[in-house]
CSV table of C-alpha atoms and ligand atoms in Angstrom, one decimal:
chain,number,residue,atom,x,y,z
A,221,MET,CA,-23.2,-0.1,-8.9
A,222,ASN,CA,-21.4,-3.1,-10.2
A,223,ARG,CA,-18.7,-1.4,-12.1
A,224,GLY,CA,-16.8,-4.6,-12.8
A,225,SER,CA,-19.5,-6.2,-15.0
A,226,ALA,CA,-20.2,-2.9,-16.7
A,227,LEU,CA,-16.6,-2.7,-17.7
A,228,ARG,CA,-16.4,-6.4,-18.6
A,229,ALA,CA,-19.0,-6.0,-21.3
A,230,ASP,CA,-16.6,-4.0,-23.3
A,231,THR,CA,-13.2,-5.0,-22.2
A,232,ALA,CA,-11.2,-3.9,-25.3
A,233,THR,CA,-11.9,-0.2,-25.0
A,234,PRO,CA,-11.7,2.1,-22.0
A,235,THR,CA,-15.2,3.4,-21.0
A,236,VAL,CA,-14.3,7.0,-20.6
A,237,PRO,CA,-14.6,9.1,-23.8
A,238,GLY,CA,-11.3,10.6,-24.9
A,239,LEU,CA,-9.1,7.7,-24.0
A,240,SER,CA,-10.0,5.2,-26.6
A,241,HIS,CA,-7.3,6.2,-29.1
A,242,ALA,CA,-4.7,6.9,-26.5
A,243,ARG,CA,-3.0,3.4,-26.6
A,244,GLY,CA,-1.9,4.0,-30.1
A,245,ASP,CA,0.1,7.1,-29.0
A,246,PHE,CA,2.4,4.9,-27.0
A,247,PRO,CA,4.6,2.8,-29.4
A,248,ILE,CA,6.1,0.7,-26.6
A,249,LEU,CA,2.6,-0.8,-25.8
A,250,ALA,CA,2.7,-2.6,-29.1
A,251,ARG,CA,5.8,-4.7,-28.1
A,252,LYS,CA,5.8,-8.2,-26.7
A,253,VAL,CA,7.5,-9.4,-23.6
A,254,HIS,CA,8.4,-13.1,-23.3
A,255,GLY,CA,6.3,-13.6,-26.4
A,256,LYS,CA,3.2,-12.0,-24.8
A,257,PRO,CA,1.7,-8.6,-25.4
A,258,LEU,CA,3.1,-6.1,-22.9
A,259,VAL,CA,0.6,-5.3,-20.1
A,260,TYR,CA,2.3,-2.4,-18.3
A,261,LEU,CA,1.0,-2.0,-14.8
A,262,ASP,CA,4.0,-0.3,-13.2
A,263,ASN,CA,2.9,3.3,-13.8
A,264,ALA,CA,3.6,4.4,-10.3
A,265,ALA,CA,7.3,3.7,-10.9
A,266,THR,CA,7.4,5.4,-14.2
A,267,THR,CA,5.0,5.9,-17.1
A,268,GLN,CA,5.5,5.1,-20.8
A,269,LYS,CA,6.0,8.0,-23.2
A,270,PRO,CA,3.6,9.1,-26.0
A,271,ARG,CA,5.0,9.9,-29.4
A,272,ALA,CA,4.2,13.6,-28.8
A,273,VAL,CA,6.9,13.6,-26.1
A,274,THR,CA,9.6,11.7,-27.9
A,275,ALA,CA,9.0,13.8,-31.0
A,276,ALA,CA,9.3,17.1,-29.1
A,277,ILE,CA,12.6,16.0,-27.7
A,278,ARG,CA,13.9,14.9,-31.0
A,279,ARG,CA,12.6,18.0,-32.7
A,280,TYR,CA,14.4,20.1,-30.2
A,281,TYR,CA,17.8,18.3,-30.7
A,282,GLU,CA,17.4,18.3,-34.4
A,283,THR,CA,16.3,21.9,-34.9
A,284,SER,CA,17.0,24.1,-31.9
A,285,ASN,CA,19.7,22.6,-29.7
A,286,ALA,CA,21.9,25.3,-27.9
A,287,ASN,CA,22.6,26.4,-24.4
A,288,VAL,CA,20.1,28.6,-22.7
A,289,HIS,CA,20.4,32.1,-21.1
A,290,ARG,CA,23.9,32.8,-22.4
A,291,GLY,CA,24.2,32.8,-26.2
A,292,VAL,CA,23.9,35.8,-28.5
A,293,HIS,CA,22.9,33.6,-31.4
A,294,ALA,CA,19.6,32.5,-32.9
A,295,LEU,CA,19.6,29.0,-31.7
A,296,SER,CA,20.4,30.0,-28.1
A,297,ASP,CA,17.5,32.4,-28.2
A,298,ARG,CA,15.2,29.7,-29.5
A,299,ALA,CA,16.3,27.2,-26.9
A,300,THR,CA,15.9,29.8,-24.1
A,301,GLN,CA,12.5,30.6,-25.4
A,302,ALA,CA,11.4,27.0,-25.5
A,303,TYR,CA,12.8,26.3,-22.0
A,304,GLU,CA,11.1,29.3,-20.5
A,305,GLU,CA,7.9,28.6,-22.3
A,306,ALA,CA,8.0,25.1,-20.7
A,307,ARG,CA,8.2,26.8,-17.3
A,308,GLY,CA,5.2,28.9,-18.1
A,309,ARG,CA,3.3,25.8,-19.2
A,310,VAL,CA,4.1,24.1,-15.9
A,311,ALA,CA,2.9,27.2,-14.0
A,312,ARG,CA,-0.4,27.1,-15.8
A,313,PHE,CA,-0.7,23.3,-15.2
A,314,LEU,CA,-0.4,23.9,-11.5
A,315,ASN,CA,-2.2,27.2,-11.5
A,316,ALA,CA,0.8,28.9,-10.0
A,317,ARG,CA,0.5,32.7,-9.7
A,318,GLU,CA,3.9,33.4,-11.4
A,319,ASP,CA,6.1,31.5,-13.8
A,320,ARG,CA,9.0,32.3,-11.4
A,321,GLU,CA,7.5,30.1,-8.8
A,322,ILE,CA,8.4,27.1,-10.9
A,323,VAL,CA,11.9,25.7,-10.4
A,324,PHE,CA,13.1,22.9,-12.7
A,325,VAL,CA,14.8,20.1,-10.9
A,326,ARG,CA,15.7,16.5,-11.6
A,327,GLY,CA,12.5,15.1,-10.0
A,328,ALA,CA,10.4,15.1,-6.9
A,329,THR,CA,13.4,13.8,-4.9
A,330,GLU,CA,15.6,16.7,-5.9
A,331,GLY,CA,12.8,19.2,-5.3
A,332,ILE,CA,12.4,17.9,-1.7
A,333,ASN,CA,16.2,17.9,-1.1
A,334,LEU,CA,16.3,21.5,-2.4
A,335,VAL,CA,13.8,22.7,0.1
A,336,ALA,CA,15.4,20.6,2.9
A,337,GLN,CA,18.8,22.0,2.2
A,338,THR,CA,17.8,25.7,1.7
A,339,TYR,CA,14.6,26.4,3.6
A,340,GLY,CA,15.5,23.8,6.1
A,341,ARG,CA,19.0,25.2,6.6
A,342,VAL,CA,17.6,28.6,7.5
A,343,HIS,CA,14.5,27.7,9.5
A,344,LEU,CA,15.5,24.5,11.4
A,345,LEU,CA,17.2,25.0,14.7
A,346,GLU,CA,17.9,22.8,17.7
A,347,GLY,CA,14.7,21.5,19.3
A,348,ASP,CA,12.5,22.3,16.2
A,349,GLU,CA,10.3,19.7,14.5
A,350,VAL,CA,9.5,18.6,11.0
A,351,LEU,CA,6.2,16.7,10.6
A,352,VAL,CA,5.8,13.9,8.0
A,353,THR,CA,3.2,11.1,7.7
A,354,GLY,CA,3.8,7.4,8.2
A,355,MET,CA,3.1,6.8,4.5
A,356,GLU,CA,5.9,8.9,3.0
A,357,HIS,CA,8.2,7.7,0.2
A,358,HIS,CA,11.8,7.6,1.3
A,359,SER,CA,12.4,10.8,-0.7
A,360,ASN,CA,10.1,12.6,1.7
A,361,ILE,CA,11.7,11.1,4.8
A,362,VAL,CA,15.5,10.9,4.3
A,363,PRO,CA,16.1,14.6,3.3
A,364,TRP,CA,14.3,15.7,6.4
A,365,GLN,CA,16.2,13.3,8.6
A,366,MET,CA,19.4,14.7,7.2
A,367,ALA,CA,18.2,18.3,7.8
A,368,CYS,CA,17.0,17.4,11.3
A,369,ASP,CA,20.3,15.7,12.1
A,370,ARG,CA,22.2,18.8,11.0
A,371,ALA,CA,20.1,21.1,13.1
A,372,GLY,CA,19.5,19.0,16.1
A,373,ALA,CA,15.8,19.0,15.2
A,374,ARG,CA,13.3,16.1,15.4
A,375,LEU,CA,11.4,14.3,12.8
A,376,LYS,CA,7.8,13.5,13.9
A,377,VAL,CA,5.6,11.1,12.2
A,378,ALA,CA,1.8,11.3,12.0
A,379,PRO,CA,0.4,7.8,12.2
A,380,VAL,CA,-1.4,5.8,9.5
A,381,LEU,CA,-4.6,3.8,10.3
A,382,ALA,CA,-4.9,0.1,9.3
A,383,SER,CA,-7.0,1.2,6.3
A,384,GLY,CA,-4.0,3.1,5.0
A,385,GLU,CA,-5.7,6.4,5.8
A,386,LEU,CA,-3.9,9.1,7.7
A,387,ASP,CA,-5.0,9.6,11.3
A,388,LEU,CA,-6.0,13.2,10.7
A,389,ALA,CA,-6.8,14.0,14.3
A,390,ALA,CA,-3.3,12.7,15.4
A,391,TYR,CA,-1.7,14.8,12.6
A,392,GLY,CA,-3.5,17.9,14.0
A,393,ARG,CA,-2.3,17.1,17.5
A,394,MET,CA,1.3,16.7,16.3
A,395,LEU,CA,1.5,20.2,14.8
A,396,SER,CA,3.2,22.0,17.6
A,397,PRO,CA,4.7,25.5,18.2
A,398,ARG,CA,8.1,23.8,17.4
A,399,THR,CA,6.9,22.5,13.9
A,400,ARG,CA,8.8,24.4,11.2
A,401,LEU,CA,7.4,22.5,8.3
A,402,ALA,CA,4.9,19.7,7.5
A,403,ALA,CA,6.0,17.5,4.5
A,404,VAL,CA,3.2,15.3,3.3
A,405,THR,CA,2.4,13.1,0.4
A,406,HIS,CA,-0.6,13.9,-1.7
A,407,VAL,CA,-1.0,10.3,-2.8
A,408,SER,CA,0.7,7.3,-1.3
A,409,ASN,CA,2.8,5.4,-3.9
A,410,ALA,CA,2.6,2.2,-1.8
A,411,LEU,CA,-1.1,2.1,-1.0
A,412,GLY,CA,-2.8,4.6,-3.3
A,413,THR,CA,-4.3,6.6,-0.4
A,414,VAL,CA,-5.3,10.1,-1.4
A,415,ASN,CA,-4.7,12.4,1.5
A,416,PRO,CA,-7.0,15.3,2.3
A,417,VAL,CA,-4.1,17.7,1.6
A,418,ARG,CA,-6.3,20.8,1.5
A,419,GLU,CA,-7.5,20.1,5.0
A,420,MET,CA,-4.1,19.2,6.1
A,421,ILE,CA,-2.7,22.4,4.8
A,422,GLY,CA,-5.4,24.4,6.4
A,423,MET,CA,-4.7,22.7,9.8
A,424,ALA,CA,-1.0,23.5,9.5
A,425,HIS,CA,-1.5,27.0,8.4
A,426,ALA,CA,-3.8,27.7,11.3
A,427,GLN,CA,-0.7,27.0,13.5
A,428,GLY,CA,1.6,29.0,11.2
A,429,VAL,CA,3.2,25.9,9.8
A,430,PRO,CA,4.2,25.9,6.1
A,431,VAL,CA,3.5,22.7,4.1
A,432,LEU,CA,5.4,20.9,1.3
A,433,VAL,CA,3.3,18.5,-0.7
A,434,ASP,CA,4.9,15.6,-2.5
A,435,GLY,CA,2.7,15.3,-5.6
A,436,ALA,CA,4.8,12.6,-7.4
A,437,GLN,CA,1.8,10.3,-7.5
A,438,ALA,CA,-0.9,12.9,-7.7
A,439,ALA,CA,0.0,15.3,-10.5
A,440,PRO,CA,-0.3,12.5,-13.2
A,441,HIS,CA,-3.7,11.6,-12.2
A,442,THR,CA,-5.7,14.5,-11.0
A,443,PRO,CA,-5.8,18.3,-11.7
A,444,VAL,CA,-3.6,20.2,-9.1
A,445,ASP,CA,-4.3,23.8,-8.2
A,446,VAL,CA,-1.6,25.1,-5.9
A,447,GLN,CA,-3.4,28.3,-5.2
A,448,ALA,CA,-6.6,26.5,-4.2
A,449,LEU,CA,-4.6,24.1,-2.1
A,450,GLY,CA,-2.6,27.0,-0.6
A,451,CYS,CA,0.5,24.8,-0.2
A,452,ASP,CA,3.9,26.5,0.2
A,453,PHE,CA,5.8,23.9,-1.9
A,454,TYR,CA,4.6,21.2,-4.3
A,455,VAL,CA,6.9,18.8,-6.1
A,456,PHE,CA,6.4,16.2,-8.9
A,457,SER,CA,8.5,14.2,-11.4
A,458,GLY,CA,8.2,14.4,-15.2
A,459,HIS,CA,8.7,10.7,-15.8
A,460,LYS,CA,5.6,9.7,-13.8
A,461,LEU,CA,3.6,12.1,-15.9
A,462,TYR,CA,4.3,10.6,-19.3
A,463,GLY,CA,7.3,12.9,-19.7
A,464,PRO,CA,11.1,12.2,-19.7
A,465,THR,CA,13.3,11.2,-16.9
A,466,GLY,CA,15.7,13.7,-15.3
A,467,ILE,CA,13.2,16.6,-15.1
A,468,GLY,CA,10.8,17.5,-12.4
A,469,VAL,CA,9.3,20.5,-10.8
A,470,LEU,CA,9.5,22.4,-7.5
A,471,TYR,CA,6.7,24.9,-7.0
A,472,GLY,CA,7.4,27.4,-4.2
A,473,LYS,CA,5.5,30.4,-3.1
A,474,GLU,CA,7.3,33.5,-4.3
A,475,GLU,CA,8.0,34.8,-0.9
A,476,HIS,CA,9.6,31.6,0.2
A,477,LEU,CA,11.7,31.2,-2.9
A,478,GLU,CA,12.8,34.9,-2.5
A,479,ALA,CA,13.9,34.3,1.1
A,480,MET,CA,15.6,31.0,0.6
A,481,PRO,CA,19.4,30.8,0.1
A,482,PRO,CA,20.6,29.1,-3.2
A,483,TYR,CA,20.8,25.3,-3.5
A,484,GLN,CA,23.9,24.6,-5.6
A,485,GLY,CA,26.5,27.1,-6.8
A,486,GLY,CA,27.6,27.6,-10.4
A,487,GLY,CA,26.8,29.2,-13.7
A,488,ASP,CA,23.3,30.7,-14.4
A,489,MET,CA,22.4,31.1,-10.7
A,490,ILE,CA,24.6,34.2,-10.4
A,491,LEU,CA,24.4,37.9,-11.3
A,492,ARG,CA,28.0,38.8,-10.6
A,493,VAL,CA,30.9,36.9,-9.3
A,494,THR,CA,34.2,38.2,-7.8
A,495,PHE,CA,36.6,36.2,-5.7
A,496,GLU,CA,35.3,38.3,-2.7
A,497,LYS,CA,31.6,38.0,-3.2
A,498,THR,CA,28.9,36.6,-5.4
A,499,THR,CA,25.4,38.1,-6.0
A,500,TYR,CA,22.7,35.7,-6.9
A,501,ASN,CA,20.3,35.6,-9.8
A,502,ALA,CA,16.6,36.3,-9.4
A,503,ILE,CA,14.2,33.4,-8.7
A,504,PRO,CA,13.8,30.8,-10.2
A,505,TRP,CA,17.2,30.8,-11.8
A,506,LYS,CA,18.9,31.3,-8.4
A,507,PHE,CA,18.0,27.6,-7.9
A,508,GLU,CA,19.1,26.3,-11.3
A,509,ALA,CA,22.9,26.2,-11.3
A,510,GLY,CA,24.6,24.9,-14.4
A,511,THR,CA,23.2,23.9,-17.8
A,512,PRO,CA,19.7,22.7,-17.1
A,513,ASN,CA,17.8,19.8,-18.6
A,514,ILE,CA,16.6,21.8,-21.6
A,515,ALA,CA,15.3,18.8,-23.6
A,516,GLY,CA,13.7,17.4,-20.4
A,517,ALA,CA,11.8,20.6,-19.8
A,518,ILE,CA,10.6,20.7,-23.5
A,519,GLY,CA,9.6,17.0,-23.2
A,520,LEU,CA,7.7,17.7,-20.0
A,521,ARG,CA,5.9,20.5,-21.7
A,522,ALA,CA,4.8,18.1,-24.4
A,523,ALA,CA,3.7,15.6,-21.8
A,524,ILE,CA,1.5,18.3,-20.1
A,525,ASP,CA,0.1,19.4,-23.5
A,526,TYR,CA,-0.7,15.7,-24.1
A,527,LEU,CA,-2.3,15.2,-20.7
A,528,ASP,CA,-4.4,18.3,-21.2
A,529,ALA,CA,-5.5,17.1,-24.6
A,530,VAL,CA,-6.7,13.8,-23.2
A,531,GLY,CA,-8.1,15.5,-20.2
A,532,LEU,CA,-7.0,14.9,-16.6
A,533,PRO,CA,-10.6,14.6,-15.3
A,534,ALA,CA,-11.2,11.9,-17.9
A,535,ILE,CA,-8.0,10.2,-17.0
A,536,SER,CA,-8.9,10.3,-13.3
A,537,ALA,CA,-12.3,8.8,-14.0
A,538,HIS,CA,-10.9,6.1,-16.2
A,539,GLU,CA,-8.2,5.1,-13.7
A,540,GLY,CA,-10.9,5.1,-10.9
A,541,GLU,CA,-12.9,2.6,-12.9
A,542,LEU,CA,-9.9,0.4,-13.5
A,543,LEU,CA,-9.1,0.5,-9.8
A,544,ALA,CA,-12.7,-0.4,-8.9
A,545,TYR,CA,-12.7,-3.3,-11.4
A,546,ALA,CA,-9.2,-4.5,-10.3
A,547,THR,CA,-10.1,-4.3,-6.6
A,548,GLU,CA,-13.1,-6.6,-7.3
A,549,GLU,CA,-11.3,-9.0,-9.7
A,550,VAL,CA,-8.1,-9.4,-7.7
A,551,GLY,CA,-9.8,-9.1,-4.3
A,552,ARG,CA,-11.9,-12.2,-5.0
A,553,ILE,CA,-9.0,-14.5,-5.7
A,554,PRO,CA,-8.7,-16.8,-2.7
A,555,GLY,CA,-5.7,-15.9,-0.5
A,556,VAL,CA,-5.4,-12.3,-1.8
A,557,ARG,CA,-5.5,-9.5,0.7
A,558,ILE,CA,-5.7,-5.9,-0.7
A,559,VAL,CA,-3.3,-3.7,1.3
A,560,GLY,CA,-4.6,-0.2,1.5
A,561,THR,CA,-8.4,0.2,1.6
A,562,ALA,CA,-8.7,4.0,2.0
A,563,ARG,CA,-12.0,5.5,0.9
A,564,GLU,CA,-10.1,7.9,-1.4
A,565,LYS,CA,-7.6,6.0,-3.6
A,566,ALA,CA,-5.7,6.7,-6.8
A,567,GLY,CA,-5.1,3.9,-9.3
A,568,ILE,CA,-2.8,1.9,-7.2
A,569,LEU,CA,-3.6,-1.7,-6.1
A,570,SER,CA,-1.2,-3.2,-3.5
A,571,PHE,CA,-1.8,-6.7,-2.4
A,572,VAL,CA,-0.4,-9.9,-0.9
A,573,LEU,CA,-1.2,-13.5,-1.7
A,574,GLU,CA,-1.0,-16.0,1.1
A,575,GLY,CA,1.9,-18.4,0.8
A,576,VAL,CA,3.5,-16.6,-2.2
A,577,HIS,CA,6.2,-14.0,-2.0
A,578,PRO,CA,5.4,-10.8,-3.9
A,579,HIS,CA,8.6,-11.2,-6.0
A,580,ASP,CA,7.4,-14.6,-7.1
A,581,ILE,CA,4.1,-13.1,-8.1
A,582,GLY,CA,6.0,-10.5,-10.0
A,583,THR,CA,8.1,-13.1,-11.8
A,584,ILE,CA,5.2,-15.2,-12.8
A,585,LEU,CA,3.3,-12.2,-14.1
A,586,ASP,CA,6.4,-11.0,-16.0
A,587,HIS,CA,6.4,-14.3,-17.9
A,588,GLU,CA,2.8,-13.5,-18.8
A,589,GLY,CA,3.9,-10.1,-20.2
A,590,VAL,CA,2.4,-8.3,-17.2
A,591,ALA,CA,4.7,-5.8,-15.5
A,592,ILE,CA,4.0,-5.0,-11.9
A,593,ARG,CA,6.2,-3.9,-9.0
A,594,ALA,CA,7.0,-6.1,-6.0
A,595,GLY,CA,8.9,-4.8,-2.9
A,596,HIS,CA,8.8,-2.2,-0.2
A,597,HIS,CA,8.0,0.6,-2.8
A,598,CYS,CA,10.6,2.9,-1.2
A,599,ALA,CA,8.3,3.1,1.9
A,600,MET,CA,10.1,0.8,4.4
A,601,PRO,CA,8.7,2.6,7.5
A,602,LEU,CA,5.2,2.1,6.1
A,603,MET,CA,5.8,-1.6,5.5
A,604,ASP,CA,7.2,-2.0,9.0
A,605,LEU,CA,4.0,-0.3,10.3
A,606,LEU,CA,1.8,-2.7,8.3
A,607,GLY,CA,3.9,-5.6,9.5
A,608,LEU,CA,4.8,-6.6,5.9
A,609,PRO,CA,8.2,-6.9,4.2
A,610,SER,CA,6.7,-6.1,0.9
A,611,THR,CA,3.7,-6.2,-1.4
A,612,ALA,CA,2.9,-6.7,-5.0
A,613,ARG,CA,1.6,-3.5,-6.7
A,614,ALA,CA,-0.3,-2.9,-9.9
A,615,SER,CA,-0.6,0.8,-10.8
A,616,PHE,CA,-2.7,2.1,-13.7
A,617,GLY,CA,-2.1,4.7,-16.3
A,618,LEU,CA,-4.3,6.4,-18.9
A,619,TYR,CA,-3.7,3.6,-21.5
A,620,ASN,CA,-4.6,0.6,-19.4
A,621,THR,CA,-7.7,-1.3,-20.1
A,622,PRO,CA,-10.1,-3.6,-18.3
A,623,ALA,CA,-8.8,-6.5,-20.5
A,624,GLU,CA,-5.4,-5.9,-19.0
A,625,VAL,CA,-6.9,-6.1,-15.5
A,626,ASP,CA,-8.3,-9.5,-16.5
A,627,LEU,CA,-4.8,-10.6,-17.5
A,628,LEU,CA,-3.4,-9.4,-14.2
A,629,ALA,CA,-6.0,-11.4,-12.3
A,630,ALA,CA,-5.3,-14.5,-14.5
A,631,GLY,CA,-1.6,-14.2,-13.8
A,632,ILE,CA,-2.2,-14.0,-10.0
A,633,ARG,CA,-4.4,-17.1,-10.2
A,634,LYS,CA,-1.6,-18.8,-12.1
A,635,ALA,CA,0.9,-17.9,-9.4
A,636,ARG,CA,-1.5,-19.3,-6.8
A,637,GLU,CA,-1.6,-22.6,-8.7
A,638,VAL,CA,2.2,-22.8,-9.1
A,639,PHE,CA,2.9,-22.2,-5.5
A,640,ARG,CA,0.1,-24.2,-4.0
B,253,LIG,C1,5.2,9.5,-3.5
B,253,LIG,C2,6.6,9.6,-4.2
B,253,LIG,N1,7.4,10.6,-3.8
B,253,LIG,C3,8.6,10.8,-4.4
B,253,LIG,C4,9.0,9.9,-5.4
B,253,LIG,C5,10.4,10.1,-5.9
B,253,LIG,O1,10.3,10.4,-7.3
B,253,LIG,P1,11.6,10.5,-8.2
B,253,LIG,O2,12.4,9.2,-8.0
B,253,LIG,O3,11.1,10.7,-9.6
B,253,LIG,O4,12.4,11.7,-7.7
B,253,LIG,C6,8.2,8.8,-5.7
B,253,LIG,C7,8.7,7.8,-6.7
B,253,LIG,O5,8.3,6.7,-6.7
B,253,LIG,C8,7.0,8.7,-5.1
B,253,LIG,O6,6.1,7.7,-5.5
C-alpha cells in the first residue's frame, strides 16, 4: 500500500478518526517560531501539554493545595485523595494488579535508579551480572554501571544488529546463572525500534531472571499491560506522555517492592522513628520520602485521561502512518540515510544527510519553525556501535500531521542545498 500518497491527498487532517480535533487542545502549537508556524517534531524528548493537563494543575493549586498524608484539615484530605486517585489511575493505565504497585518518582531515570539502588543493593554480589541491550538510553546504563561497580558485578550488553533490531538469540545466550536482572528498553529513543519485550521477559523468566522494562518511549504510544507482559518492573516519565515534568512512575510487582529496602529516608516513608530505630511505611509510600510532586501526579492523571479519551490504539495507528509517510518522504531525499530500519518501529525517524552535520540540519530546520533533535540522543554506546557521532531525529506525537512531515522534508532539502 502506498500510504504516502494516501496521506498526501488530505494533508491538513490526520487520517485516523479521533485525532482531528486534537491539535486545538495544545495551545503551544498555535505559536510561531522565527516567524513560521511551529512544527514540533521533538516528542521523544518531551511532548507538549494539552489544556486538560495545565487546567488540572491550575485547578489543584487554586482549589485544593495542601500537603498530603499528614493534615487533619479538609484541604489536606482533598489533596491526599486526588494524589491517591492519580495512583489508582496509573495502576489502571498499566493494568497493575494493585494500586500499591505504583510508586511515584521524578521520571523514568529516577525509577531505574530506585531499583538499581534498592533491589540492586540487595541482590547484586561480586561476580553477578546485569544484562542490558546495546540500544539503552544512558539512564538504563549508568545506574546499573554504578550498582555493578559497588558490588563487583558485571554489566553485560546484548548486541544490536545493523537494522537496529536486538540480536534476540544473543540476548538469550547472555542470560546466565549469574544474571540477577535484565534491564531492557521497550522502545529505543534513538532508533524507534520496538523490542519484543514479552518474548524477552519470557526468556529471562525461564532462567529465573527478573526484568525491568524502560517504557519511557513506549507508554505514550501504545497500550501497556504489565500483567500480560509479566515484567517485574516498568518505568515511564509523565512529560513524554503529555503530562508535566518532574513526575514519573515505577511499577513493581508487589512481592519485589515488599522485599526491597527503602530508597531515600525522610518523612512519609516511615511508620515510627526513634533515635535507635525506624520502622518503614507500607508500599508504595516506603519509596516516597518527603513531600511528593502532588501537582505532578494530578497533572499526570489528567494526561492519562486525555490519552484514553483520544485513544491509544488510534494514536498508535496515526503515528504509524506518519512514520511510514516520513520514512518515504525523507528517505527519498538524495544523500539521506535512515538510521534504524527495524520491522517494528514507533514514531521515531533518525537519519543522517551526507555532508551535513546533524546539528546544522537541526539549525536550518529550526529557522523553518521545525523542531527536531540532533545529537547522540543519550545513547552514546549505541552511536559508537553504529559508527556515528550523532543523528538528526524527528519524533511524532498525536498532534502531528502529514503536512508537517512535508515541511520537515522541505527543510531537509533546504539544508542539502545550503551545504552543497
Ligand atoms: C528510552 C528512554 N529511557 C529513559 C529516558 C529518561 O527519561 P527522563 O529523562 O524523563 O527520566 C528517556 C528520555 O529520553 C528515554 O528516551
